[in-house]
Short mmCIF file of N, CA and C in Angstrom, two decimals:
data_model
loop_
_atom_site.label_atom_id
_atom_site.label_comp_id
_atom_site.label_asym_id
_atom_site.label_seq_id
_atom_site.Cartn_x
_atom_site.Cartn_y
_atom_site.Cartn_z
N MET O 252 0.82 -1.18 0.00
CA MET O 252 0.00 0.00 0.00
C MET O 252 0.87 1.24 0.00
N GLY O 253 1.39 1.62 1.14
CA GLY O 253 2.21 2.82 1.22
C GLY O 253 1.71 3.75 2.29
N ILE O 254 2.35 4.88 2.41
CA ILE O 254 2.00 5.88 3.41
C ILE O 254 1.31 7.04 2.71
N VAL O 255 0.24 7.52 3.29
CA VAL O 255 -0.48 8.65 2.73
C VAL O 255 -0.01 9.91 3.43
N HIS O 256 0.39 10.90 2.67
CA HIS O 256 0.84 12.16 3.22
C HIS O 256 -0.22 13.22 2.97
N ALA O 257 -0.52 14.00 3.97
CA ALA O 257 -1.48 15.08 3.83
C ALA O 257 -0.74 16.40 4.01
N LYS O 258 -1.30 17.43 3.44
CA LYS O 258 -0.68 18.74 3.62
C LYS O 258 -0.91 19.22 5.03
N GLU O 259 0.09 19.87 5.57
CA GLU O 259 0.04 20.35 6.94
C GLU O 259 -0.57 21.75 6.97
N LYS O 260 -1.52 21.91 7.91
CA LYS O 260 -2.11 23.24 8.09
C LYS O 260 -1.09 24.14 8.77
N THR O 261 -1.13 25.38 8.45
CA THR O 261 -0.20 26.33 9.07
C THR O 261 -0.90 27.03 10.22
N THR O 262 -1.12 26.31 11.32
CA THR O 262 -1.77 26.89 12.49
C THR O 262 -0.78 27.30 13.55
N GLY O 263 0.46 26.94 13.38
CA GLY O 263 1.47 27.29 14.37
C GLY O 263 1.65 26.20 15.41
N ILE O 264 0.77 25.20 15.44
CA ILE O 264 0.90 24.10 16.40
C ILE O 264 1.78 23.04 15.76
N PRO O 265 2.87 22.66 16.44
CA PRO O 265 3.75 21.65 15.84
C PRO O 265 3.08 20.28 15.84
N ILE O 266 3.19 19.57 14.72
CA ILE O 266 2.65 18.21 14.60
C ILE O 266 3.82 17.25 14.75
N PRO O 267 3.71 16.32 15.70
CA PRO O 267 4.83 15.39 15.90
C PRO O 267 4.98 14.46 14.71
N HIS O 268 6.23 14.18 14.37
CA HIS O 268 6.53 13.29 13.26
C HIS O 268 6.70 11.88 13.81
N ILE O 269 5.96 10.94 13.22
CA ILE O 269 6.03 9.54 13.64
C ILE O 269 6.70 8.75 12.53
N ASN O 270 7.74 8.05 12.89
CA ASN O 270 8.43 7.19 11.95
C ASN O 270 7.86 5.78 12.10
N TYR O 271 7.05 5.34 11.15
CA TYR O 271 6.38 4.05 11.25
C TYR O 271 7.32 2.88 11.00
N ASP O 272 8.49 3.15 10.49
CA ASP O 272 9.45 2.08 10.26
C ASP O 272 10.11 1.62 11.55
N GLU O 273 10.03 2.42 12.60
CA GLU O 273 10.67 2.09 13.87
C GLU O 273 9.68 1.51 14.88
N CYS O 274 8.59 0.95 14.45
CA CYS O 274 7.58 0.40 15.36
C CYS O 274 7.84 -1.06 15.68
N ASP O 275 9.04 -1.52 15.47
CA ASP O 275 9.36 -2.91 15.74
C ASP O 275 9.50 -3.18 17.23
N GLY O 276 9.56 -2.18 18.05
CA GLY O 276 9.71 -2.35 19.49
C GLY O 276 8.42 -2.75 20.19
N ALA O 277 7.31 -2.78 19.49
CA ALA O 277 6.05 -3.16 20.11
C ALA O 277 6.06 -4.65 20.41
N GLU O 278 5.57 -4.99 21.59
CA GLU O 278 5.53 -6.38 22.00
C GLU O 278 4.30 -7.06 21.40
N THR O 279 4.50 -8.25 20.92
CA THR O 279 3.38 -9.05 20.43
C THR O 279 3.32 -10.33 21.23
N HIS O 280 2.10 -10.75 21.52
CA HIS O 280 1.90 -11.98 22.28
C HIS O 280 1.04 -12.93 21.47
N GLU O 281 1.37 -14.18 21.55
CA GLU O 281 0.60 -15.21 20.86
C GLU O 281 -0.34 -15.86 21.86
N ILE O 282 -1.59 -15.98 21.49
CA ILE O 282 -2.59 -16.58 22.37
C ILE O 282 -3.07 -17.88 21.73
N ARG O 283 -2.97 -18.94 22.45
CA ARG O 283 -3.43 -20.24 21.97
C ARG O 283 -4.90 -20.40 22.39
N LEU O 284 -5.78 -20.49 21.41
CA LEU O 284 -7.21 -20.57 21.71
C LEU O 284 -7.68 -21.98 22.00
N GLU O 285 -6.88 -22.99 21.63
CA GLU O 285 -7.33 -24.35 21.88
C GLU O 285 -7.23 -24.73 23.35
N GLY O 286 -6.52 -23.97 24.15
CA GLY O 286 -6.41 -24.27 25.58
C GLY O 286 -7.45 -23.57 26.44
N VAL O 287 -8.18 -22.63 25.88
CA VAL O 287 -9.17 -21.86 26.64
C VAL O 287 -10.46 -22.65 26.66
N LYS O 288 -10.85 -23.12 27.85
CA LYS O 288 -12.07 -23.89 27.95
C LYS O 288 -13.27 -22.99 27.69
N ALA O 289 -14.20 -23.49 26.92
CA ALA O 289 -15.41 -22.74 26.61
C ALA O 289 -16.53 -23.71 26.33
N ARG O 290 -17.72 -23.23 26.54
CA ARG O 290 -18.90 -24.05 26.33
C ARG O 290 -20.03 -23.13 25.87
N VAL O 291 -20.79 -23.55 24.91
CA VAL O 291 -21.90 -22.73 24.40
C VAL O 291 -23.12 -23.02 25.25
N ASP O 292 -23.61 -21.98 25.95
CA ASP O 292 -24.81 -22.11 26.76
C ASP O 292 -26.08 -21.81 25.96
N ARG O 293 -26.02 -20.76 25.14
CA ARG O 293 -27.20 -20.34 24.39
C ARG O 293 -26.82 -19.95 22.97
N VAL O 294 -27.76 -20.16 22.07
CA VAL O 294 -27.63 -19.71 20.69
C VAL O 294 -28.86 -18.89 20.36
N HIS O 295 -28.65 -17.67 19.90
CA HIS O 295 -29.74 -16.79 19.49
C HIS O 295 -29.64 -16.57 17.99
N ILE O 296 -30.80 -16.55 17.34
CA ILE O 296 -30.84 -16.22 15.92
C ILE O 296 -31.81 -15.06 15.77
N ASN O 297 -31.26 -13.88 15.55
CA ASN O 297 -32.07 -12.67 15.41
C ASN O 297 -32.36 -12.42 13.94
N GLY O 298 -33.59 -12.05 13.66
CA GLY O 298 -33.96 -11.69 12.30
C GLY O 298 -34.85 -12.71 11.61
N LEU O 299 -35.29 -13.75 12.34
CA LEU O 299 -36.18 -14.73 11.74
C LEU O 299 -37.60 -14.18 11.72
N ALA O 300 -38.22 -14.19 10.56
CA ALA O 300 -39.60 -13.75 10.45
C ALA O 300 -40.45 -14.89 9.91
N ARG O 301 -40.16 -15.35 8.70
CA ARG O 301 -40.92 -16.45 8.08
C ARG O 301 -40.33 -17.81 8.39
N THR O 302 -39.02 -17.89 8.57
CA THR O 302 -38.34 -19.17 8.74
C THR O 302 -38.70 -19.77 10.09
N LYS O 303 -39.06 -21.04 10.07
CA LYS O 303 -39.45 -21.76 11.29
C LYS O 303 -38.22 -22.11 12.12
N ASN O 304 -38.40 -22.13 13.44
CA ASN O 304 -37.29 -22.40 14.35
C ASN O 304 -36.72 -23.80 14.16
N ASP O 305 -37.59 -24.82 14.00
CA ASP O 305 -37.09 -26.18 13.89
C ASP O 305 -36.30 -26.42 12.61
N PHE O 306 -36.52 -25.61 11.60
CA PHE O 306 -35.75 -25.72 10.36
C PHE O 306 -34.30 -25.27 10.58
N VAL O 307 -34.11 -24.31 11.47
CA VAL O 307 -32.77 -23.76 11.72
C VAL O 307 -32.06 -24.52 12.84
N GLU O 308 -32.82 -25.15 13.74
CA GLU O 308 -32.22 -25.85 14.88
C GLU O 308 -31.25 -26.94 14.46
N GLY O 309 -31.54 -27.63 13.39
CA GLY O 309 -30.64 -28.69 12.92
C GLY O 309 -29.28 -28.17 12.52
N ALA O 310 -29.22 -26.95 12.03
CA ALA O 310 -27.95 -26.38 11.60
C ALA O 310 -27.08 -25.96 12.77
N VAL O 311 -27.68 -25.59 13.90
CA VAL O 311 -26.90 -25.06 15.02
C VAL O 311 -26.62 -26.09 16.11
N GLN O 312 -27.11 -27.32 15.98
CA GLN O 312 -26.92 -28.32 17.02
C GLN O 312 -25.45 -28.66 17.24
N ASP O 313 -24.65 -28.60 16.21
CA ASP O 313 -23.23 -28.94 16.32
C ASP O 313 -22.47 -27.98 17.23
N LEU O 314 -22.99 -26.78 17.39
CA LEU O 314 -22.32 -25.75 18.20
C LEU O 314 -22.27 -26.12 19.68
N PHE O 315 -23.24 -26.89 20.15
CA PHE O 315 -23.30 -27.25 21.57
C PHE O 315 -22.29 -28.32 21.97
N HIS O 316 -21.60 -28.90 21.01
CA HIS O 316 -20.61 -29.95 21.30
C HIS O 316 -19.18 -29.40 21.35
N ALA O 317 -19.00 -28.10 21.32
CA ALA O 317 -17.66 -27.49 21.35
C ALA O 317 -17.09 -27.59 22.76
N ILE O 318 -15.77 -27.81 22.85
CA ILE O 318 -15.14 -27.97 24.16
C ILE O 318 -14.16 -26.85 24.50
N ASP O 319 -13.61 -26.16 23.50
CA ASP O 319 -12.73 -25.03 23.77
C ASP O 319 -13.08 -23.88 22.83
N PHE O 320 -12.44 -22.74 23.05
CA PHE O 320 -12.82 -21.53 22.32
C PHE O 320 -12.52 -21.64 20.83
N GLN O 321 -11.42 -22.27 20.49
CA GLN O 321 -11.09 -22.46 19.08
C GLN O 321 -12.15 -23.33 18.41
N ASP O 322 -12.61 -24.34 19.11
CA ASP O 322 -13.65 -25.21 18.57
C ASP O 322 -14.96 -24.44 18.38
N VAL O 323 -15.26 -23.52 19.29
CA VAL O 323 -16.46 -22.68 19.16
C VAL O 323 -16.35 -21.81 17.91
N LEU O 324 -15.19 -21.22 17.68
CA LEU O 324 -15.00 -20.38 16.50
C LEU O 324 -15.16 -21.19 15.21
N LEU O 325 -14.55 -22.36 15.15
CA LEU O 325 -14.64 -23.18 13.95
C LEU O 325 -16.06 -23.67 13.70
N LYS O 326 -16.73 -24.10 14.76
CA LYS O 326 -18.10 -24.59 14.60
C LYS O 326 -19.06 -23.45 14.28
N ALA O 327 -18.82 -22.26 14.82
CA ALA O 327 -19.66 -21.12 14.47
C ALA O 327 -19.51 -20.77 12.99
N HIS O 328 -18.30 -20.89 12.47
CA HIS O 328 -18.09 -20.66 11.04
C HIS O 328 -18.80 -21.72 10.21
N ASN O 329 -18.76 -22.98 10.66
CA ASN O 329 -19.45 -24.05 9.94
C ASN O 329 -20.97 -23.85 9.98
N VAL O 330 -21.50 -23.42 11.11
CA VAL O 330 -22.94 -23.16 11.22
C VAL O 330 -23.32 -22.01 10.31
N ARG O 331 -22.48 -20.98 10.24
CA ARG O 331 -22.76 -19.86 9.33
C ARG O 331 -22.80 -20.34 7.89
N SER O 332 -21.91 -21.25 7.51
CA SER O 332 -21.92 -21.82 6.17
C SER O 332 -23.18 -22.64 5.92
N LYS O 333 -23.61 -23.41 6.92
CA LYS O 333 -24.84 -24.20 6.79
C LYS O 333 -26.05 -23.30 6.62
N LEU O 334 -26.13 -22.23 7.42
CA LEU O 334 -27.25 -21.31 7.29
C LEU O 334 -27.25 -20.62 5.93
N ASN O 335 -26.07 -20.32 5.43
CA ASN O 335 -25.96 -19.69 4.12
C ASN O 335 -26.40 -20.65 3.01
N SER O 336 -26.09 -21.94 3.18
CA SER O 336 -26.45 -22.93 2.16
C SER O 336 -27.94 -23.24 2.15
N LEU O 337 -28.68 -22.87 3.19
CA LEU O 337 -30.12 -23.09 3.19
C LEU O 337 -30.82 -22.25 2.14
N GLY O 338 -30.22 -21.13 1.76
CA GLY O 338 -30.78 -20.28 0.73
C GLY O 338 -31.91 -19.38 1.20
N CYS O 339 -32.03 -19.17 2.49
CA CYS O 339 -33.11 -18.35 3.04
C CYS O 339 -32.62 -16.98 3.47
N PHE O 340 -31.32 -16.81 3.63
CA PHE O 340 -30.80 -15.61 4.26
C PHE O 340 -29.86 -14.86 3.33
N GLN O 341 -29.84 -13.55 3.49
CA GLN O 341 -29.03 -12.68 2.66
C GLN O 341 -27.71 -12.35 3.35
N ASN O 342 -27.76 -11.88 4.56
CA ASN O 342 -26.57 -11.52 5.33
C ASN O 342 -26.59 -12.30 6.64
N ILE O 343 -25.45 -12.88 7.01
CA ILE O 343 -25.35 -13.63 8.26
C ILE O 343 -24.12 -13.13 9.00
N ALA O 344 -24.34 -12.60 10.20
CA ALA O 344 -23.24 -12.12 11.04
C ALA O 344 -23.24 -12.94 12.33
N VAL O 345 -22.05 -13.21 12.87
CA VAL O 345 -21.91 -14.02 14.07
C VAL O 345 -21.27 -13.18 15.16
N PHE O 346 -21.87 -13.19 16.35
CA PHE O 346 -21.32 -12.50 17.52
C PHE O 346 -21.21 -13.50 18.66
N ILE O 347 -20.06 -13.53 19.30
CA ILE O 347 -19.81 -14.43 20.43
C ILE O 347 -19.55 -13.58 21.66
N ASP O 348 -20.30 -13.86 22.73
CA ASP O 348 -20.20 -13.08 23.96
C ASP O 348 -20.23 -14.04 25.14
N THR O 349 -19.82 -13.56 26.30
CA THR O 349 -19.90 -14.38 27.50
C THR O 349 -21.34 -14.53 27.92
N SER O 350 -21.62 -15.65 28.55
CA SER O 350 -22.98 -15.96 28.96
C SER O 350 -23.32 -15.20 30.24
N LYS O 351 -24.56 -14.70 30.29
CA LYS O 351 -25.02 -13.95 31.45
C LYS O 351 -26.31 -14.59 31.96
N GLY O 352 -26.61 -14.36 33.21
CA GLY O 352 -27.87 -14.85 33.75
C GLY O 352 -27.65 -15.90 34.82
N PRO O 353 -28.74 -16.32 35.46
CA PRO O 353 -28.60 -17.27 36.57
C PRO O 353 -28.21 -18.67 36.13
N ARG O 354 -28.50 -19.07 34.91
CA ARG O 354 -28.18 -20.42 34.45
C ARG O 354 -26.90 -20.48 33.64
N SER O 355 -26.09 -19.46 33.68
CA SER O 355 -24.86 -19.46 32.88
C SER O 355 -23.74 -20.18 33.62
N SER O 356 -22.90 -20.85 32.85
CA SER O 356 -21.75 -21.54 33.42
C SER O 356 -20.55 -20.59 33.44
N PRO O 357 -19.52 -20.88 34.24
CA PRO O 357 -18.37 -19.96 34.33
C PRO O 357 -17.64 -19.76 33.00
N GLU O 358 -17.55 -20.80 32.18
CA GLU O 358 -16.88 -20.66 30.89
C GLU O 358 -17.90 -20.63 29.75
N GLY O 359 -19.13 -20.28 30.06
CA GLY O 359 -20.21 -20.30 29.08
C GLY O 359 -20.18 -19.13 28.11
N LEU O 360 -20.64 -19.39 26.90
CA LEU O 360 -20.70 -18.38 25.86
C LEU O 360 -22.11 -18.34 25.27
N GLU O 361 -22.47 -17.18 24.77
CA GLU O 361 -23.69 -17.01 24.00
C GLU O 361 -23.29 -16.66 22.57
N VAL O 362 -23.80 -17.42 21.63
CA VAL O 362 -23.51 -17.18 20.22
C VAL O 362 -24.77 -16.63 19.58
N THR O 363 -24.65 -15.47 18.95
CA THR O 363 -25.79 -14.82 18.32
C THR O 363 -25.54 -14.71 16.82
N PHE O 364 -26.49 -15.17 16.05
CA PHE O 364 -26.45 -15.04 14.60
C PHE O 364 -27.46 -13.98 14.20
N HIS O 365 -27.01 -12.93 13.56
CA HIS O 365 -27.89 -11.89 13.02
C HIS O 365 -28.07 -12.20 11.54
N VAL O 366 -29.31 -12.52 11.17
CA VAL O 366 -29.59 -12.89 9.79
C VAL O 366 -30.59 -11.91 9.19
N LYS O 367 -30.55 -11.81 7.88
CA LYS O 367 -31.53 -11.02 7.15
C LYS O 367 -32.14 -11.94 6.10
N GLU O 368 -33.45 -12.16 6.23
CA GLU O 368 -34.12 -13.06 5.31
C GLU O 368 -34.26 -12.42 3.93
N LEU O 369 -34.30 -13.28 2.92
CA LEU O 369 -34.55 -12.79 1.57
C LEU O 369 -35.99 -12.31 1.47
N LYS O 370 -36.25 -11.45 0.52
CA LYS O 370 -37.60 -10.94 0.32
C LYS O 370 -38.50 -12.05 -0.21
N ARG O 371 -39.79 -11.82 -0.15
CA ARG O 371 -40.75 -12.84 -0.60
C ARG O 371 -40.64 -13.14 -2.08
N LEU O 372 -40.40 -12.12 -2.87
CA LEU O 372 -40.23 -12.29 -4.31
C LEU O 372 -38.91 -11.67 -4.74
N VAL O 373 -38.13 -12.42 -5.48
CA VAL O 373 -36.87 -11.94 -6.02
C VAL O 373 -36.94 -12.17 -7.52
N GLY O 374 -36.61 -11.16 -8.29
CA GLY O 374 -36.73 -11.33 -9.73
C GLY O 374 -35.74 -10.49 -10.49
N GLY O 375 -35.78 -10.66 -11.81
CA GLY O 375 -34.89 -9.90 -12.67
C GLY O 375 -35.39 -9.93 -14.09
N ILE O 376 -34.95 -8.95 -14.84
CA ILE O 376 -35.30 -8.85 -16.25
C ILE O 376 -34.00 -8.73 -17.04
N ASN O 377 -33.86 -9.57 -18.05
CA ASN O 377 -32.68 -9.55 -18.90
C ASN O 377 -33.10 -9.37 -20.35
N THR O 378 -32.33 -8.64 -21.09
CA THR O 378 -32.60 -8.48 -22.52
C THR O 378 -31.40 -8.97 -23.31
N GLN O 379 -31.70 -9.51 -24.48
CA GLN O 379 -30.66 -9.95 -25.39
C GLN O 379 -31.02 -9.44 -26.78
N VAL O 380 -30.08 -8.82 -27.43
CA VAL O 380 -30.33 -8.28 -28.77
C VAL O 380 -29.31 -8.88 -29.72
N GLY O 381 -29.83 -9.44 -30.81
CA GLY O 381 -28.97 -10.00 -31.85
C GLY O 381 -29.03 -9.12 -33.09
N GLU O 382 -28.65 -9.69 -34.24
CA GLU O 382 -28.67 -8.91 -35.48
C GLU O 382 -30.09 -8.60 -35.93
N ASN O 383 -30.93 -9.61 -35.97
CA ASN O 383 -32.29 -9.41 -36.47
C ASN O 383 -33.34 -9.76 -35.43
N GLU O 384 -32.96 -9.95 -34.22
CA GLU O 384 -33.92 -10.40 -33.22
C GLU O 384 -33.58 -9.83 -31.85
N GLY O 385 -34.55 -9.87 -31.00
CA GLY O 385 -34.38 -9.43 -29.63
C GLY O 385 -35.21 -10.31 -28.72
N SER O 386 -34.76 -10.48 -27.51
CA SER O 386 -35.53 -11.31 -26.57
C SER O 386 -35.50 -10.67 -25.20
N LEU O 387 -36.55 -10.94 -24.45
CA LEU O 387 -36.72 -10.42 -23.10
C LEU O 387 -36.97 -11.60 -22.19
N VAL O 388 -36.17 -11.75 -21.16
CA VAL O 388 -36.30 -12.86 -20.23
C VAL O 388 -36.67 -12.28 -18.86
N VAL O 389 -37.79 -12.75 -18.34
CA VAL O 389 -38.27 -12.30 -17.02
C VAL O 389 -38.20 -13.50 -16.10
N GLY O 390 -37.56 -13.35 -14.93
CA GLY O 390 -37.45 -14.43 -13.97
C GLY O 390 -37.93 -13.99 -12.60
N LEU O 391 -38.71 -14.84 -11.94
CA LEU O 391 -39.19 -14.59 -10.59
C LEU O 391 -38.90 -15.81 -9.73
N ARG O 392 -38.48 -15.58 -8.51
CA ARG O 392 -38.28 -16.64 -7.53
C ARG O 392 -39.02 -16.26 -6.26
N ALA O 393 -39.50 -17.27 -5.56
CA ALA O 393 -40.13 -17.06 -4.26
C ALA O 393 -39.38 -17.93 -3.25
N PRO O 394 -38.28 -17.41 -2.67
CA PRO O 394 -37.50 -18.23 -1.73
C PRO O 394 -38.15 -18.27 -0.35
N ASN O 395 -38.06 -19.44 0.28
CA ASN O 395 -38.52 -19.62 1.66
C ASN O 395 -39.99 -19.23 1.80
N MET O 396 -40.81 -19.74 0.91
CA MET O 396 -42.21 -19.33 0.85
C MET O 396 -42.99 -19.72 2.10
N PHE O 397 -42.82 -20.96 2.58
CA PHE O 397 -43.58 -21.42 3.73
C PHE O 397 -42.73 -21.57 4.99
N GLY O 398 -41.48 -21.10 4.96
CA GLY O 398 -40.65 -21.08 6.16
C GLY O 398 -39.74 -22.27 6.35
N ARG O 399 -39.63 -23.14 5.37
CA ARG O 399 -38.76 -24.30 5.50
C ARG O 399 -37.77 -24.42 4.35
N GLY O 400 -37.45 -23.31 3.72
CA GLY O 400 -36.45 -23.29 2.67
C GLY O 400 -36.94 -23.68 1.29
N GLU O 401 -38.24 -23.65 1.07
CA GLU O 401 -38.77 -24.00 -0.25
C GLU O 401 -38.44 -22.91 -1.24
N ARG O 402 -38.37 -23.30 -2.52
CA ARG O 402 -38.16 -22.34 -3.59
C ARG O 402 -39.14 -22.61 -4.71
N PHE O 403 -39.80 -21.57 -5.18
CA PHE O 403 -40.71 -21.70 -6.32
C PHE O 403 -40.21 -20.83 -7.44
#
């Protein structure tokens, strides 16, 4: 990339010069996530409107079998891929937080999936023009019509 230089305002206030090439003195620490014990207490899926809960439960069951934090991260990524492959959701974001409440365990985590469902009708219009002909293609889809991932 490189360094971006901006013009300096002439306000009379001196601006300190930072040499970014000399930042090697910063300490870095490596954290091993496979040794951090963790357990998933709760899974929340925010943004469900038409999709039925039991349709999504099968995708997130694997998350409850995680034993350490690295395993939680990997399984959360796999669950996100499964939810994406269902074809019902547009955007899927994953948030992992510590578990709160009276039934939370000391190493418990809450995993929240923020999803945005596809619209009821998705469509498009395409045109093709040749030398002596033209064509118009209209396509409509109805994803997740009854809440279980159907497509019409």
